Short mmCIF file of C-alpha atoms in Angstrom, two decimals:
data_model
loop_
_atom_site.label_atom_id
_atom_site.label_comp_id
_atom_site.label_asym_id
_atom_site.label_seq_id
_atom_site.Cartn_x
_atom_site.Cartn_y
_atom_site.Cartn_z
CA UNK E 1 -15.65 7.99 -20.64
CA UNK E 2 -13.47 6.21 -18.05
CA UNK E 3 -15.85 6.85 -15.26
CA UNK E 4 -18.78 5.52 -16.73
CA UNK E 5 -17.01 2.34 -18.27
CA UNK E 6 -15.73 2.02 -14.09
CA UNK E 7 -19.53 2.26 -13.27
CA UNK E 8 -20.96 -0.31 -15.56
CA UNK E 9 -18.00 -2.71 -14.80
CA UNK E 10 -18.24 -2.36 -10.86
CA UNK E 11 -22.03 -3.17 -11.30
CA UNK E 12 -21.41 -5.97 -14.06
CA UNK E 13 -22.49 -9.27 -11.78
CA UNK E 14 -18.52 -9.86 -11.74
CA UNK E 15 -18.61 -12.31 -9.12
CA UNK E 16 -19.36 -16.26 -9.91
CA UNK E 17 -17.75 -19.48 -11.05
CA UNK E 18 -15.32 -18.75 -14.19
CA UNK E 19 -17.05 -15.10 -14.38
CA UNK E 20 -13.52 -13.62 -14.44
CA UNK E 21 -12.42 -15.35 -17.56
CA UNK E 22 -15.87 -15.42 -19.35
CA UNK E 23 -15.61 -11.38 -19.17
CA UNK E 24 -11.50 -11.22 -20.17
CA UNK E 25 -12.37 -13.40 -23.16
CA UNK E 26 -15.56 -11.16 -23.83
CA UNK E 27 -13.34 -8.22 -23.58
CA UNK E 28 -10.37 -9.42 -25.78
CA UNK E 29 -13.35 -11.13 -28.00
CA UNK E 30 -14.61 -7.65 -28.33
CA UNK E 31 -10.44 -5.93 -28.98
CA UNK E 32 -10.03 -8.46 -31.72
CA UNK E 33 -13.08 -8.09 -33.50
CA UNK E 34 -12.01 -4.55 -35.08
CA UNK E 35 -14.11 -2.32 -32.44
CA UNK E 36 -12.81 1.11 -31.38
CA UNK E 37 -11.18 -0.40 -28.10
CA UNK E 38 -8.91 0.92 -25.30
CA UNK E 39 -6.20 -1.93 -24.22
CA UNK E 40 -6.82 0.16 -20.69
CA UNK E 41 -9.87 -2.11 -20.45
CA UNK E 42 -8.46 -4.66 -19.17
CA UNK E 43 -6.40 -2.69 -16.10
CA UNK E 44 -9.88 -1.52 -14.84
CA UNK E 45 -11.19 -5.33 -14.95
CA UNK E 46 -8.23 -5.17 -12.44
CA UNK E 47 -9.26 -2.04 -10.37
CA UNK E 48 -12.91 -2.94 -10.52
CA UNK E 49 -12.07 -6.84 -8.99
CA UNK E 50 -9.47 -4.74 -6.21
CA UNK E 51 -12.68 -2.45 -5.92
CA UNK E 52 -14.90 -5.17 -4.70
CA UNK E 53 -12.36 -6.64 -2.88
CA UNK E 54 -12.05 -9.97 -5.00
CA UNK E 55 -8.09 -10.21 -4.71
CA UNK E 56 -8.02 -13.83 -6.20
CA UNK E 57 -9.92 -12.78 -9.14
CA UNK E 58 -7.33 -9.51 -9.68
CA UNK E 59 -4.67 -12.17 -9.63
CA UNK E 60 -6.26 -14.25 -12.34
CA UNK E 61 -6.88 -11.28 -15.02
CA UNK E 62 -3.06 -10.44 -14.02
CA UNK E 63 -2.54 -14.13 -15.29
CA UNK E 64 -4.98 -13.93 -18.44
CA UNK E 65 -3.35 -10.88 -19.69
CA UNK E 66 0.22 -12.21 -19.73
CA UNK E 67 -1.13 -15.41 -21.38
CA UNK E 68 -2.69 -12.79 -24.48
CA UNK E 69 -0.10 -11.27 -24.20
CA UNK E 70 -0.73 -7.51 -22.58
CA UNK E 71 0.98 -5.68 -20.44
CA UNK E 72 -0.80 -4.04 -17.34
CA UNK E 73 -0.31 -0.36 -16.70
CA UNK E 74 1.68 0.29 -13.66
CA UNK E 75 -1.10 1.71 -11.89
CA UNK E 76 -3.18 -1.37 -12.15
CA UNK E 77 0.06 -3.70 -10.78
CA UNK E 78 -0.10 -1.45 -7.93
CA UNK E 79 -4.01 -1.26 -7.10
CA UNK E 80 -3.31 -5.50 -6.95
CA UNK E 81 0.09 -5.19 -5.14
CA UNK E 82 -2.13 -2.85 -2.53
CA UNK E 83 -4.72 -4.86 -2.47
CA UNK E 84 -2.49 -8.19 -1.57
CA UNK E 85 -0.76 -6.15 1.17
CA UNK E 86 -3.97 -5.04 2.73
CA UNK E 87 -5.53 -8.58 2.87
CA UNK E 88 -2.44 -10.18 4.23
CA UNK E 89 -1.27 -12.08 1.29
CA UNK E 90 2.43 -10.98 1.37
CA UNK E 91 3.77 -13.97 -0.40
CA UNK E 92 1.78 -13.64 -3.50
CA UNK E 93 2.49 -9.55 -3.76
CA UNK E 94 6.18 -10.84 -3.84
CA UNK E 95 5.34 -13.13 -6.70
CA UNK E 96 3.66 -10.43 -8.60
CA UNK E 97 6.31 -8.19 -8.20
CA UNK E 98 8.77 -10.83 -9.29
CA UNK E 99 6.52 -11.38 -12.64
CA UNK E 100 6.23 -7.47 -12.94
CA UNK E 101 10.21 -7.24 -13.35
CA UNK E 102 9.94 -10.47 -15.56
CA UNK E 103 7.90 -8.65 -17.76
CA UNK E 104 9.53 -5.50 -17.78
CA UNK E 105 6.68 -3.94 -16.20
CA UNK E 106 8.80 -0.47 -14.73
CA UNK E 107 8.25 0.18 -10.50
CA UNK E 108 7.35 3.59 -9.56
CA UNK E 109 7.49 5.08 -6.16
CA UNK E 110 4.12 3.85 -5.15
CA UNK E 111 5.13 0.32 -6.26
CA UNK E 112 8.44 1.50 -4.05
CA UNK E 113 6.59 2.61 -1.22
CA UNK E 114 4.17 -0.71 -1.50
CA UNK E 115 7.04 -3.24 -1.28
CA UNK E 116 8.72 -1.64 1.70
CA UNK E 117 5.44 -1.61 3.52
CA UNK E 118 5.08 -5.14 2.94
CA UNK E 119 8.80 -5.87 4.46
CA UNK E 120 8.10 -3.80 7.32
CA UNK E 121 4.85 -5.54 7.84
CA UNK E 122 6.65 -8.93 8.11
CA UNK E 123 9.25 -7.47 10.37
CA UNK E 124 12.09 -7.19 7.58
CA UNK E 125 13.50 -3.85 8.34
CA UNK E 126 16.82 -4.77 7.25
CA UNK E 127 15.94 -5.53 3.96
CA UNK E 128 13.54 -2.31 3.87
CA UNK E 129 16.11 -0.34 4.73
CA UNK E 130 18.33 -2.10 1.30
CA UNK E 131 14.44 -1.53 -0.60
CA UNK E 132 15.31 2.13 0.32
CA UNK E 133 18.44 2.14 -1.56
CA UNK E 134 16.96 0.24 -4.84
CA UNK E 135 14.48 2.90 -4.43
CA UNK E 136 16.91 5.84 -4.40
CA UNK E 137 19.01 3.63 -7.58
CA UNK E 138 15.85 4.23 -9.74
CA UNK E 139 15.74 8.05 -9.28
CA UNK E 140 12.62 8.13 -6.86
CA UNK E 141 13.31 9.52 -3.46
CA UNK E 142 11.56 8.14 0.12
CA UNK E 143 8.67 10.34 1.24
CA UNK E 144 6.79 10.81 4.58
CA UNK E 145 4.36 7.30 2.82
CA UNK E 146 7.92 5.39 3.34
CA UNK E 147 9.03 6.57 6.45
CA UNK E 148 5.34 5.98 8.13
CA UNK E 149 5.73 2.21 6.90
CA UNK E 150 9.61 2.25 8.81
CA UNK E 151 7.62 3.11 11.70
CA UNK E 152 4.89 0.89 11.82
CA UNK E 153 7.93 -1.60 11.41
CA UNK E 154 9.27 -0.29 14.27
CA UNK E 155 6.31 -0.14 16.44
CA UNK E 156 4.79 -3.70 15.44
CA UNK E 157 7.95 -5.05 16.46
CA UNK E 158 8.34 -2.93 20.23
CA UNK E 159 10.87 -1.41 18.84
CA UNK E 160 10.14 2.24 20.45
CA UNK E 161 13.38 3.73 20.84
CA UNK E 162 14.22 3.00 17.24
CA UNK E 163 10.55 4.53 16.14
CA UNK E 164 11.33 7.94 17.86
CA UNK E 165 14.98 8.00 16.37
CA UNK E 166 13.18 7.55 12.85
CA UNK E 167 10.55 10.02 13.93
CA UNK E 168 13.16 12.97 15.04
CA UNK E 169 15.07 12.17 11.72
CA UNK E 170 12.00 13.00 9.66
CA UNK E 171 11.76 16.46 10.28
CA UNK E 172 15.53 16.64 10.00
CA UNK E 173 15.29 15.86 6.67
CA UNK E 174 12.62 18.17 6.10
CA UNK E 175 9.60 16.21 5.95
CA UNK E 176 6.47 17.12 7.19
CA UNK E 177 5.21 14.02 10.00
CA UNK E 178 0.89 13.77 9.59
CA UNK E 179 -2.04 11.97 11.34
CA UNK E 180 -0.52 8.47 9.99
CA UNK E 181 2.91 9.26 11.59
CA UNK E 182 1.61 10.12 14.84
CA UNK E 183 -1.15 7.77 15.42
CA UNK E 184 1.52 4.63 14.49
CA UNK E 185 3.34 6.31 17.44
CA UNK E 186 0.35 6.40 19.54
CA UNK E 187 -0.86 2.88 18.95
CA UNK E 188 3.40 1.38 19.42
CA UNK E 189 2.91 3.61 22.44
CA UNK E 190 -0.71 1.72 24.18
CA UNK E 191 0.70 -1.55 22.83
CA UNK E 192 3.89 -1.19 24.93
CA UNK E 193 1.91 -0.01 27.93
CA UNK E 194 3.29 3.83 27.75
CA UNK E 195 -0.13 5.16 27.45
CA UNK E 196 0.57 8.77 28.87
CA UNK E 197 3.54 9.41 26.40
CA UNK E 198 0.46 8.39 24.12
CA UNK E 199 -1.75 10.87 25.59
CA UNK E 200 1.20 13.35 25.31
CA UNK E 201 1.68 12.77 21.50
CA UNK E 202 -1.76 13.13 20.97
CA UNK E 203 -1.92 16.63 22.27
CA UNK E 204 1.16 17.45 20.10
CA UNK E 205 -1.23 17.00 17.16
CA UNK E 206 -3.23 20.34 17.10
CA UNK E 207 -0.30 22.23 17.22
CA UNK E 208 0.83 20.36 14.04
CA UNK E 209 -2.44 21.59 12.56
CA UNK E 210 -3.37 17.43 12.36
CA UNK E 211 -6.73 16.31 13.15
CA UNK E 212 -6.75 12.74 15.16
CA UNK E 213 -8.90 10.16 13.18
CA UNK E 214 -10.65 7.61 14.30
CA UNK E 215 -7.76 4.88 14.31
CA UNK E 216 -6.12 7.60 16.42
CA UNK E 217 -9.02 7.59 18.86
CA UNK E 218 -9.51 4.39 18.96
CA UNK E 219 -5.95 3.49 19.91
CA UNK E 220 -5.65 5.41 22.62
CA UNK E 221 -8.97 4.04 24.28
CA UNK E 222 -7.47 0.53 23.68
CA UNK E 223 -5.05 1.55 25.72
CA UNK E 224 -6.85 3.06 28.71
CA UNK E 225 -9.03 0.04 28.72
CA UNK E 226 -5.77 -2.12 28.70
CA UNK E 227 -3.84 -0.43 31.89
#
């Protein structure tokens, strides 16, 4: 009853001076009291803190369960690796990933596809490109998620030329380009001032069968308001 232990944990007053630990210690109370427990309690403590957007707190129950002893599922590291990257905290998802290899704690391709976001986000396409390899090392192969965060490398950086070199080897290797590929393109393209080669990649996007979004829309009015 995953769903329903989700529920009652994401409306569990979670929030609050030394809440975090009082409910790990209620939760491990509960494990070594001889109850019919799950150890995957503890990775939705995780997803229910990344859930409400308490980052600090995911980071803490990352830190309680090393200290007891447990070892988070993969898919819990990488809702807290995520949820770093989105809210800008690229230092600490490196330290996380550093303790994940400490404790043995195996990377998949969305852990993969995670770190080499966060290098591109920083402007560290050089070692991306060496994350890449690692990648390929430990049998998982890039997909279109890793090649979108090359490009928004690209294009945070001005790098345009580069970004449409990546984007013409994509389909050479046989990947399929969707609304995230071409509205990164779009928005590198208003940013730089090149807002009817925007317009023009925009109309390219029905006859990909893609539907714009609202990022895409909203890009391309930044840049008509810019010129």
């Amino acid at each position: 009853m995953f769903s329903d232990a989700m529920a009652l944990l994401r409306h569990y007053p979670i929030a609050g001076p030394d809440t975090c630990s009082k409910i790990f210690d209620g939760l491990l109370e509960a494990a070594s009291s001889g109850c019919n427990w799950n150890p995957v309690v503890f990775d939705m403590l995780i997803k229910a803190y990344v859930l409400t957007g308490r980052a600090g707190d995911v980071v803490q129950v990352f830190g309680l369960m090393e200290e007891a002893e447990l070892v988070p599922h993969i898919i819990a590291c990488n809702c807290l690796l995520n949820a770093l990257l989105k809210s800008k905290r690229i230092n600490l998802c490196w330290e996380i990933y550093t303790e994940m290899g400490m404790r043995q704690i195996p990377s998949n391709a969305f852990t993969f596809n995670i770190m080499i976001h966060a290098l591109c986000r920083d402007g560290n396409l050089e070692r991306a490109y060496k994350f890449m390899d690692l990648m390929k090392e430990s049998c998982f192969e890039a997909d279109i998620v890793t090649y979108n965060s090359l490009l928004d490398g690209y294009c945070t950086m001005g790098k345009l030329e580069e970004a449409f070199r990546l984007y013409r080897l994509i389909y050479r290797r046989g990947f399929l380009a969707n609304v995230v590929t071409y509205t990164t393109l779009i928005c590198g393209l208003c940013k730089a001032g090149r807002v009817k080669e925007a317009h023009q990649m925009f109309h390219r996007m029905p006859h990909r069968d893609l539907l714009p979004d609202e990022v895409t829309f909203n890009s391309l009015i930044d840049g008509y308001c810019e010129q």
